Coordinates of C-alpha atoms in Angstrom, one line a residue:
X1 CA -2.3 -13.4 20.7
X2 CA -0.8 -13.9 17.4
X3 CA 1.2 -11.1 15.5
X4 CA -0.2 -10.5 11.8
X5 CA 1.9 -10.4 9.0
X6 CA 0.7 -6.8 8.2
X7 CA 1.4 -3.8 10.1
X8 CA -0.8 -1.7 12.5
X9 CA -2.2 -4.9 15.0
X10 CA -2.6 -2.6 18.0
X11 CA -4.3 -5.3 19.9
X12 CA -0.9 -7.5 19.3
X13 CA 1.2 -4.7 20.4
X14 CA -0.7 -3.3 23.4
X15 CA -0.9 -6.6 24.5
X16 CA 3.2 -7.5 24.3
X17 CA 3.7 -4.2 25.8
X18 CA 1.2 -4.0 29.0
X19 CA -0.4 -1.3 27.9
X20 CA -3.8 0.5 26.2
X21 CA -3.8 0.5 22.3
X22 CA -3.8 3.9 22.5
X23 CA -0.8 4.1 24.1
X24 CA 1.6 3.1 21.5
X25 CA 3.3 5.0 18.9
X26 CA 2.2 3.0 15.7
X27 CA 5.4 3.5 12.6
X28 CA 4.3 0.2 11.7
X29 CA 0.6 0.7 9.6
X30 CA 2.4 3.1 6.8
X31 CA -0.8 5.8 7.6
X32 CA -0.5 9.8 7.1
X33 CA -0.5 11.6 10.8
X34 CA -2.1 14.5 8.6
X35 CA -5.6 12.7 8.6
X36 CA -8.1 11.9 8.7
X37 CA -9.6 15.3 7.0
X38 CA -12.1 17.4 8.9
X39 CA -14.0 17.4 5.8
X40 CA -13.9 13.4 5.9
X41 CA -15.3 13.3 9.6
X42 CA -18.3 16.2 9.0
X43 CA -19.6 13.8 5.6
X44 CA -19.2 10.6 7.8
X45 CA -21.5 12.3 10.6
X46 CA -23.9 13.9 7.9
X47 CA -24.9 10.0 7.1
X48 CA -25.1 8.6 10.0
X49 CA -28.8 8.6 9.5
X50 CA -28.6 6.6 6.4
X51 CA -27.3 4.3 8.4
X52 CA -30.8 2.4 8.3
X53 CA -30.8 1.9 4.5
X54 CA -28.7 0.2 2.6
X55 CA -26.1 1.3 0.5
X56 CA -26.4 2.0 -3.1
X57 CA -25.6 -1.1 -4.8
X58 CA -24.2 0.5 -7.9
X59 CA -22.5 3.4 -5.9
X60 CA -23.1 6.0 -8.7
X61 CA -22.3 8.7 -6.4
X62 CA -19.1 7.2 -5.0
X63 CA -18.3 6.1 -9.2
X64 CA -18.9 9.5 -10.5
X65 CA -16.7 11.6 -8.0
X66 CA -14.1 8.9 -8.8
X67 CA -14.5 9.3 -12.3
X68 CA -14.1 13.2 -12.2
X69 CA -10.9 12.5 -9.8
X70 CA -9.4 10.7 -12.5
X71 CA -11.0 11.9 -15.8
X72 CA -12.9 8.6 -16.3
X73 CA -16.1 7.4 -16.9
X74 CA -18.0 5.9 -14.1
X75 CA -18.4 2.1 -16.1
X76 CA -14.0 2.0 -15.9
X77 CA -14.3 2.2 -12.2
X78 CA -15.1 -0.2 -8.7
X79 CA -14.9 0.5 -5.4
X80 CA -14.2 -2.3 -3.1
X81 CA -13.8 -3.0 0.6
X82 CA -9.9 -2.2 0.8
X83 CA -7.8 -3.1 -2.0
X84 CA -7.6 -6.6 0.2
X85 CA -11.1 -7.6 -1.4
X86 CA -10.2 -6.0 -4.7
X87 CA -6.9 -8.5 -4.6
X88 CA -8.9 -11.4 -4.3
X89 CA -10.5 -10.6 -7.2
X90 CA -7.5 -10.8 -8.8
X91 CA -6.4 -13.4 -7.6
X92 CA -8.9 -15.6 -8.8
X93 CA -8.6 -13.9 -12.5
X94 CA -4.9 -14.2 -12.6
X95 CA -4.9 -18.0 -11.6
X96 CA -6.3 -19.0 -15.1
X97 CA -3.3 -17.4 -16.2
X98 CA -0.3 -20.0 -16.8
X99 CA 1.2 -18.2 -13.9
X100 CA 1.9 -14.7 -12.1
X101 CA 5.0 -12.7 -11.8
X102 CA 5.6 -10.9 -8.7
X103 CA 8.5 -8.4 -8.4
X104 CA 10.3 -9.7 -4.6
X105 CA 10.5 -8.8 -1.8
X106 CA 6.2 -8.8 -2.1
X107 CA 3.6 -7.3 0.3
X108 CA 2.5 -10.7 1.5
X109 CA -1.2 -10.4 0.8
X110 CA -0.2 -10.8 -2.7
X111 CA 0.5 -14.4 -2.2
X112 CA -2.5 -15.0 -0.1
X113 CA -4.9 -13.9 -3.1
X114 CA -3.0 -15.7 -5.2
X115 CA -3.3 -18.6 -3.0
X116 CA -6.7 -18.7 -2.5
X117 CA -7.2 -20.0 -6.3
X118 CA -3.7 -22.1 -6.5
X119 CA -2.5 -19.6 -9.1
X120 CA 1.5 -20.4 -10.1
X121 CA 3.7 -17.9 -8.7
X122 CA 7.0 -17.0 -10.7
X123 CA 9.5 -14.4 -8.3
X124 CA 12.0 -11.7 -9.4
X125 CA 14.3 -10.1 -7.0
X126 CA 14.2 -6.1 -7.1
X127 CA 17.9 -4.8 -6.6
X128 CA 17.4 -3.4 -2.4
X129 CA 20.1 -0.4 -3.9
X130 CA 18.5 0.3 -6.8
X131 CA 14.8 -0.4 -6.6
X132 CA 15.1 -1.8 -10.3
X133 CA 13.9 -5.5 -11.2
X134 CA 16.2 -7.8 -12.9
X135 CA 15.5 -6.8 -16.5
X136 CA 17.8 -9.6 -17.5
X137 CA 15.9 -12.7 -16.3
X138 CA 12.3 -10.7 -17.0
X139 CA 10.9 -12.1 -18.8
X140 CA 13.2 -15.2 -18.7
X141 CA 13.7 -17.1 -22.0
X142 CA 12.1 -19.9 -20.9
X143 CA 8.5 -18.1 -20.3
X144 CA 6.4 -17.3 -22.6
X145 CA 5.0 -14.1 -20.7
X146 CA 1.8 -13.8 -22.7
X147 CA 0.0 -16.5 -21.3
X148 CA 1.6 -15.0 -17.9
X149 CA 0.3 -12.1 -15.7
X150 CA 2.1 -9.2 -13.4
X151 CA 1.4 -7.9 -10.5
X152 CA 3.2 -5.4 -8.4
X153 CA 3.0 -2.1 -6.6
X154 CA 4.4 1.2 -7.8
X155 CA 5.3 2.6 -5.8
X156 CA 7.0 -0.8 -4.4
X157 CA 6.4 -1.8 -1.1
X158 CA 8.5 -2.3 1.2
X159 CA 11.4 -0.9 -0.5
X160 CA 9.7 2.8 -1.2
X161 CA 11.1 2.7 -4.7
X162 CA 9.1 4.5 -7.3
X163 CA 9.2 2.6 -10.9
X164 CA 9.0 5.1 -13.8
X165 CA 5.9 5.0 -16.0
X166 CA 8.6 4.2 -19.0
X167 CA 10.2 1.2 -17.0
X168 CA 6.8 -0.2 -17.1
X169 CA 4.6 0.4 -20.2
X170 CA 6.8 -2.6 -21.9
X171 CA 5.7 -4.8 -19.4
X172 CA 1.9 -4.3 -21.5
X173 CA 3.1 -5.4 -24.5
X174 CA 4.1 -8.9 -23.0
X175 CA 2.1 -10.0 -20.3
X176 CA -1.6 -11.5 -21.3
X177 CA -2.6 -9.4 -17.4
X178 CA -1.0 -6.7 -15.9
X179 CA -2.1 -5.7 -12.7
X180 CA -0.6 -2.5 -11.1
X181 CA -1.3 -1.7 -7.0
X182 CA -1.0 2.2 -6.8
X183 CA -2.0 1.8 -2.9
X184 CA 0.6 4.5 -2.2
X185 CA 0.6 6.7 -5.6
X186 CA -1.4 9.4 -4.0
X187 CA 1.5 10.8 -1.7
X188 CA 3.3 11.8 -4.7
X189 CA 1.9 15.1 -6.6
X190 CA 0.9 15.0 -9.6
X191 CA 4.0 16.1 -11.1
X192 CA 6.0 13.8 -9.7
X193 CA 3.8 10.4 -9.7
X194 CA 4.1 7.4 -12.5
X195 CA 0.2 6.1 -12.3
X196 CA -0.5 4.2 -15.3
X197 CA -4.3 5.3 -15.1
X198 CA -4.4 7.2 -18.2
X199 CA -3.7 4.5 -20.0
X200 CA -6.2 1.7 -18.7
X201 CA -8.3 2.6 -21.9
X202 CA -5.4 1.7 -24.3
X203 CA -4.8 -1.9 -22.6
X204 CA -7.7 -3.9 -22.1
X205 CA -5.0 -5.7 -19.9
X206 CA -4.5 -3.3 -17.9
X207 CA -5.6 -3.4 -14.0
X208 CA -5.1 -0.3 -11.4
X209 CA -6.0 -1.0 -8.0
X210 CA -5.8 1.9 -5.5
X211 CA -6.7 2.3 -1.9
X212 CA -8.1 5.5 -0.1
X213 CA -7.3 4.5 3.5
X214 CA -3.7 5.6 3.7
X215 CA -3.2 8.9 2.3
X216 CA -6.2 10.2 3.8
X217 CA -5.9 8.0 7.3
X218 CA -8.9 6.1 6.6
X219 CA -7.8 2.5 6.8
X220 CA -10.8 1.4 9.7
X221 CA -13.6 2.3 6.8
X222 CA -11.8 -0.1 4.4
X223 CA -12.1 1.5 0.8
X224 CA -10.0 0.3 -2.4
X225 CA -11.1 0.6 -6.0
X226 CA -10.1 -0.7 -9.2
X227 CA -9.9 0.6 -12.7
X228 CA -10.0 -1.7 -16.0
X229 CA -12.5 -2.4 -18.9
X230 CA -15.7 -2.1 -18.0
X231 CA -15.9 -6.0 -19.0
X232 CA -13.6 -6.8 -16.6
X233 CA -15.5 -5.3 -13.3
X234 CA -18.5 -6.4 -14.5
X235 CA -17.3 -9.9 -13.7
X236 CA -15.7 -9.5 -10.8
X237 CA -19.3 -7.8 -9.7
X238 CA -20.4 -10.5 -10.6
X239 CA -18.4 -12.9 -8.0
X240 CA -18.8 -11.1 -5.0
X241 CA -20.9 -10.3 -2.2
X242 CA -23.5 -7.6 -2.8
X243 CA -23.0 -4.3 -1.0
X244 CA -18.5 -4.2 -0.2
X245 CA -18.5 -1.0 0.8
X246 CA -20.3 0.5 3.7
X247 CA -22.6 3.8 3.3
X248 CA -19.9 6.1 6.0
X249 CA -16.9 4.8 3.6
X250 CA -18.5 5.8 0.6
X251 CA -19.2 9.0 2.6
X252 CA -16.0 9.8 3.4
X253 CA -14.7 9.3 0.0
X254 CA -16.6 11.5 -1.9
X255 CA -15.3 14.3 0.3
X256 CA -11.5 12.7 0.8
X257 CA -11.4 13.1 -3.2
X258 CA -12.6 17.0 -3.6
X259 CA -10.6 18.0 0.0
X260 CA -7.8 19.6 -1.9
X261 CA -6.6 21.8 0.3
X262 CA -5.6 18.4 2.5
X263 CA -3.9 17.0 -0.5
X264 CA -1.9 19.8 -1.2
X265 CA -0.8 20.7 2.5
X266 CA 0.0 16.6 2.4
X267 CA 2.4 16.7 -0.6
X268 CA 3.5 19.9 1.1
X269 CA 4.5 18.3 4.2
X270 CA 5.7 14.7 3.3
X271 CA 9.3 15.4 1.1
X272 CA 10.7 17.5 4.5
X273 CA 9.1 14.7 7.0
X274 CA 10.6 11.9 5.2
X275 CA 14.1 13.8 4.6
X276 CA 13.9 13.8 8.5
X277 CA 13.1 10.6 9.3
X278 CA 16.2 9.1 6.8
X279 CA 18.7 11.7 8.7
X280 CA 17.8 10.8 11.8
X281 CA 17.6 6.7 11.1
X282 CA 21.2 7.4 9.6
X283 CA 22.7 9.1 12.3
X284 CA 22.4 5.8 14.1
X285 CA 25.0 3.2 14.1
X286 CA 24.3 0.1 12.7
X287 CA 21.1 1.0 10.6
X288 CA 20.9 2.0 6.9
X289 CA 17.6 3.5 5.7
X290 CA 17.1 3.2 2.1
X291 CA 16.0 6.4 0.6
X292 CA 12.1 6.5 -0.2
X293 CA 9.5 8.0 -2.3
X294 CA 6.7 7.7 -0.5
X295 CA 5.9 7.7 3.3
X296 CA 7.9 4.9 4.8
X297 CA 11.2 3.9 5.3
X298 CA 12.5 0.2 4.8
X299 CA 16.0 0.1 7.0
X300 CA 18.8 -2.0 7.0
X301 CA 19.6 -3.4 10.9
X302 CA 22.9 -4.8 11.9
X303 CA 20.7 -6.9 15.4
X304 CA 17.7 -8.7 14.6
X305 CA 14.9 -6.6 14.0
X306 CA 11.8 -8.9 15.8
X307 CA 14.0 -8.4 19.1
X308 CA 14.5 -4.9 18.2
X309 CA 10.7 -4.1 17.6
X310 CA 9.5 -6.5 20.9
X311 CA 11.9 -4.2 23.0
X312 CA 10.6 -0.8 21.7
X313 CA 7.2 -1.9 22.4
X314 CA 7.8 -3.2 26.0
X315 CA 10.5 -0.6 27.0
X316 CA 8.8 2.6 24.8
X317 CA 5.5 1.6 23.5
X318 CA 7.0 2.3 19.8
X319 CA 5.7 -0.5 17.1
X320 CA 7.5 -0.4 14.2
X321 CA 7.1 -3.2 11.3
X322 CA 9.0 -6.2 11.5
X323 CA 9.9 -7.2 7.6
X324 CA 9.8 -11.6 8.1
X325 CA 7.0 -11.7 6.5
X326 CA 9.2 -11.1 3.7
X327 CA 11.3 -13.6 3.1
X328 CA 13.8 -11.8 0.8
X329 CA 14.1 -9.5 3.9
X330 CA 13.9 -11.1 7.3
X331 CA 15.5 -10.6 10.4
X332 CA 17.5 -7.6 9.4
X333 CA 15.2 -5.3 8.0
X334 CA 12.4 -3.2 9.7
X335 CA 9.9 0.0 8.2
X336 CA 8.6 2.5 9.9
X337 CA 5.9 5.2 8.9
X338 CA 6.6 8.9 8.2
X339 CA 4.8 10.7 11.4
X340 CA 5.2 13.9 13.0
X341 CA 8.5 15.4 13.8
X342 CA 7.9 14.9 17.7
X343 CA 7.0 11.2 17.1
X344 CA 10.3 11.1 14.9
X345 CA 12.7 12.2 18.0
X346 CA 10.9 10.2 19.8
X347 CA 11.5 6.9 18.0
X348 CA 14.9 8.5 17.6
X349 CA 15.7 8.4 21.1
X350 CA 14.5 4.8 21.3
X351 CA 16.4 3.7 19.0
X352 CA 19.8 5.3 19.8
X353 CA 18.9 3.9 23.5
X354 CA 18.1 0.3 22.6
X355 CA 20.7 -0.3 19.8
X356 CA 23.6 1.5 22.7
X357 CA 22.3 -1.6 25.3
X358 CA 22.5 -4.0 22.5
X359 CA 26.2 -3.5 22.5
X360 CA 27.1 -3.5 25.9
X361 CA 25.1 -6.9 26.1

């Protein structure tokens, strides 16, 4: 069986390591332990009878309690089935574009949507240290950016680096598209987090996609939506499929986005859990976590990391995420997920036991 590029293939790992999927320790899908909400399982039960009707076409319900989340009205908002259908559509729009900017290393299903319509990819290195983009070559002198579009994630994947709000907003004024993944925005509070949401009425360029699956441990009921001009998603409705998301996701959404007691006890929880993680990667010789906002860990591996994650799996039933998909990163870089503090220890004692045989070999 095949490994994916992306992270959480259980049926890859089980099989490598000889064991049940439920067997193995998964720091490779970048999914809160926390979830998914009680309050998330009673509203998926409470429809199960719908499930002989089909959904909503519009999703008015699913619309409206995302537009009191966000203090928007329904028409600037659509739900899709994960942010990996929602990418297509953009995709396809930003391939009429002279070409798309993409901030490196890239989550890789950015360069399949792109694909899929033979949009022009440009690349920029972010600094690894720094988590800043080279401001110097972007935009290049050569590119005229406004027949050009952007896309990235904030905050950045897989480096964990959180772009301010200010490092950004310049980036409207130049590009005809910008297009902004905030898949992992919600682990932040709402003091601390840098969403350009509030300002998608101001730039009719302006694109936020955002995903409900990870913060909320969701990510089998697939649910992503965008936010734009109203213009905008009505022509993307207009290219795909009727009915994206199911009648259970939509569900569980509604009462994902008014569980705050979860949210809180999850913004709560994280900072300490992640501090954790980093001090116990770094007490290890010959890996280097880079600090984080959110709730994974891209570190720094002095052996090659697809060795390293193939042994963990056969030896301990650990999966962490290999990083050559990208290929800025390869062989000496691998993530792992924020979990619980005995999952942490016991990654931790992998690790140290693994890397030790690695020298004496």
């Amino acid at each position: 069986m095949p490994q994916q590029a992306h992270g959480g293939n259980l049926a890859w790992a089980a099989a490598l390591a000889g064991c049940s999927p439920d067997a193995i320790v998964d720091f490779s899908a970048s999914i809160s332990p926390l979830g998914p909400p009680n309050s998330v399982i009673a509203a998926i039960v409470s429809q199960l009878h719908n499930l002989r009707n089909y959904p909503d076409p519009e999703y008015i319900d699913l619309r409206l309690a995302l537009s009191h989340f966000h203090q928007l009205l329904p028409a600037w908002i659509l739900p899709g089935n994960g942010s990996a259908e929602l990418l297509t559509l953009v995709g396809r729009e930003l391939a009429q574009l002279g070409g798309t900017v993409l901030l490196t290393p890239a989550f890789g299903d950015y360069y399949r949507s792109l694909a899929v319509d033979n949009a022009r990819v440009l690349e920029f290195p972010v600094d690894l240290g720094t988590g800043k983009p080279n401001i110097s070559l972007f935009p290049d002198s050569r590119l005229d950016t406004s027949k050009f579009g952007l896309l990235l994630n904030n905050p950045h994947n897989p480096t964990g680096k959180l772009f301010s709000r200010a490092s950004v907003l310049p980036y409207l004024q130049k590009f005809a598209l910008v297009v902004i993944d905030e898949a992992f925005m919600d682990f932040l509070p709402p003091e601390e987090e840098q969403s350009l949401i509030g300002l998608v009425q101001e730039y009719e360029n302006l694109v936020i996609l955002r995903s409900l699956t990870k913060f909320y441990s969701l990510p089998g009921l697939r649910l992503g939506y965008a936010i734009a001009h109203p213009d905008r998603l009505a022509k993307w409705k207009s290219w795909r499929d009727p009915w994206p998301v199911n009648t259970l996701a939509a569900a569980a959404a509604i009462a994902a986005l008014q569980d705050t007691e979860f949210q809180t006890r999850s913004w709560k929880w994280l900072p300490a859990a992640r501090k954790e993680l980093f001090q116990c990667i770094s007490s290890i010789p010959g890996l280097t976590p880079l600090e984080g906002s959110v709730n994974y860990l891209l570190v720094e591996s002095q052996q090659s990391t697809s060795r390293l994650q193939r042994i963990l799996l056969q030896e301990h039933q650990i999966l962490i995420r290999d990083c050559l998909s990208f290929k800025e990163l390869g062989d000496r870089y691998f993530r792992v997920a924020v979990r619980t503090e005995s999952d942490h220890q016991r990654l931790l004692t992998a690790l140290s036991s693994v890397l030790v045989n690695y020298e004496t070999t």
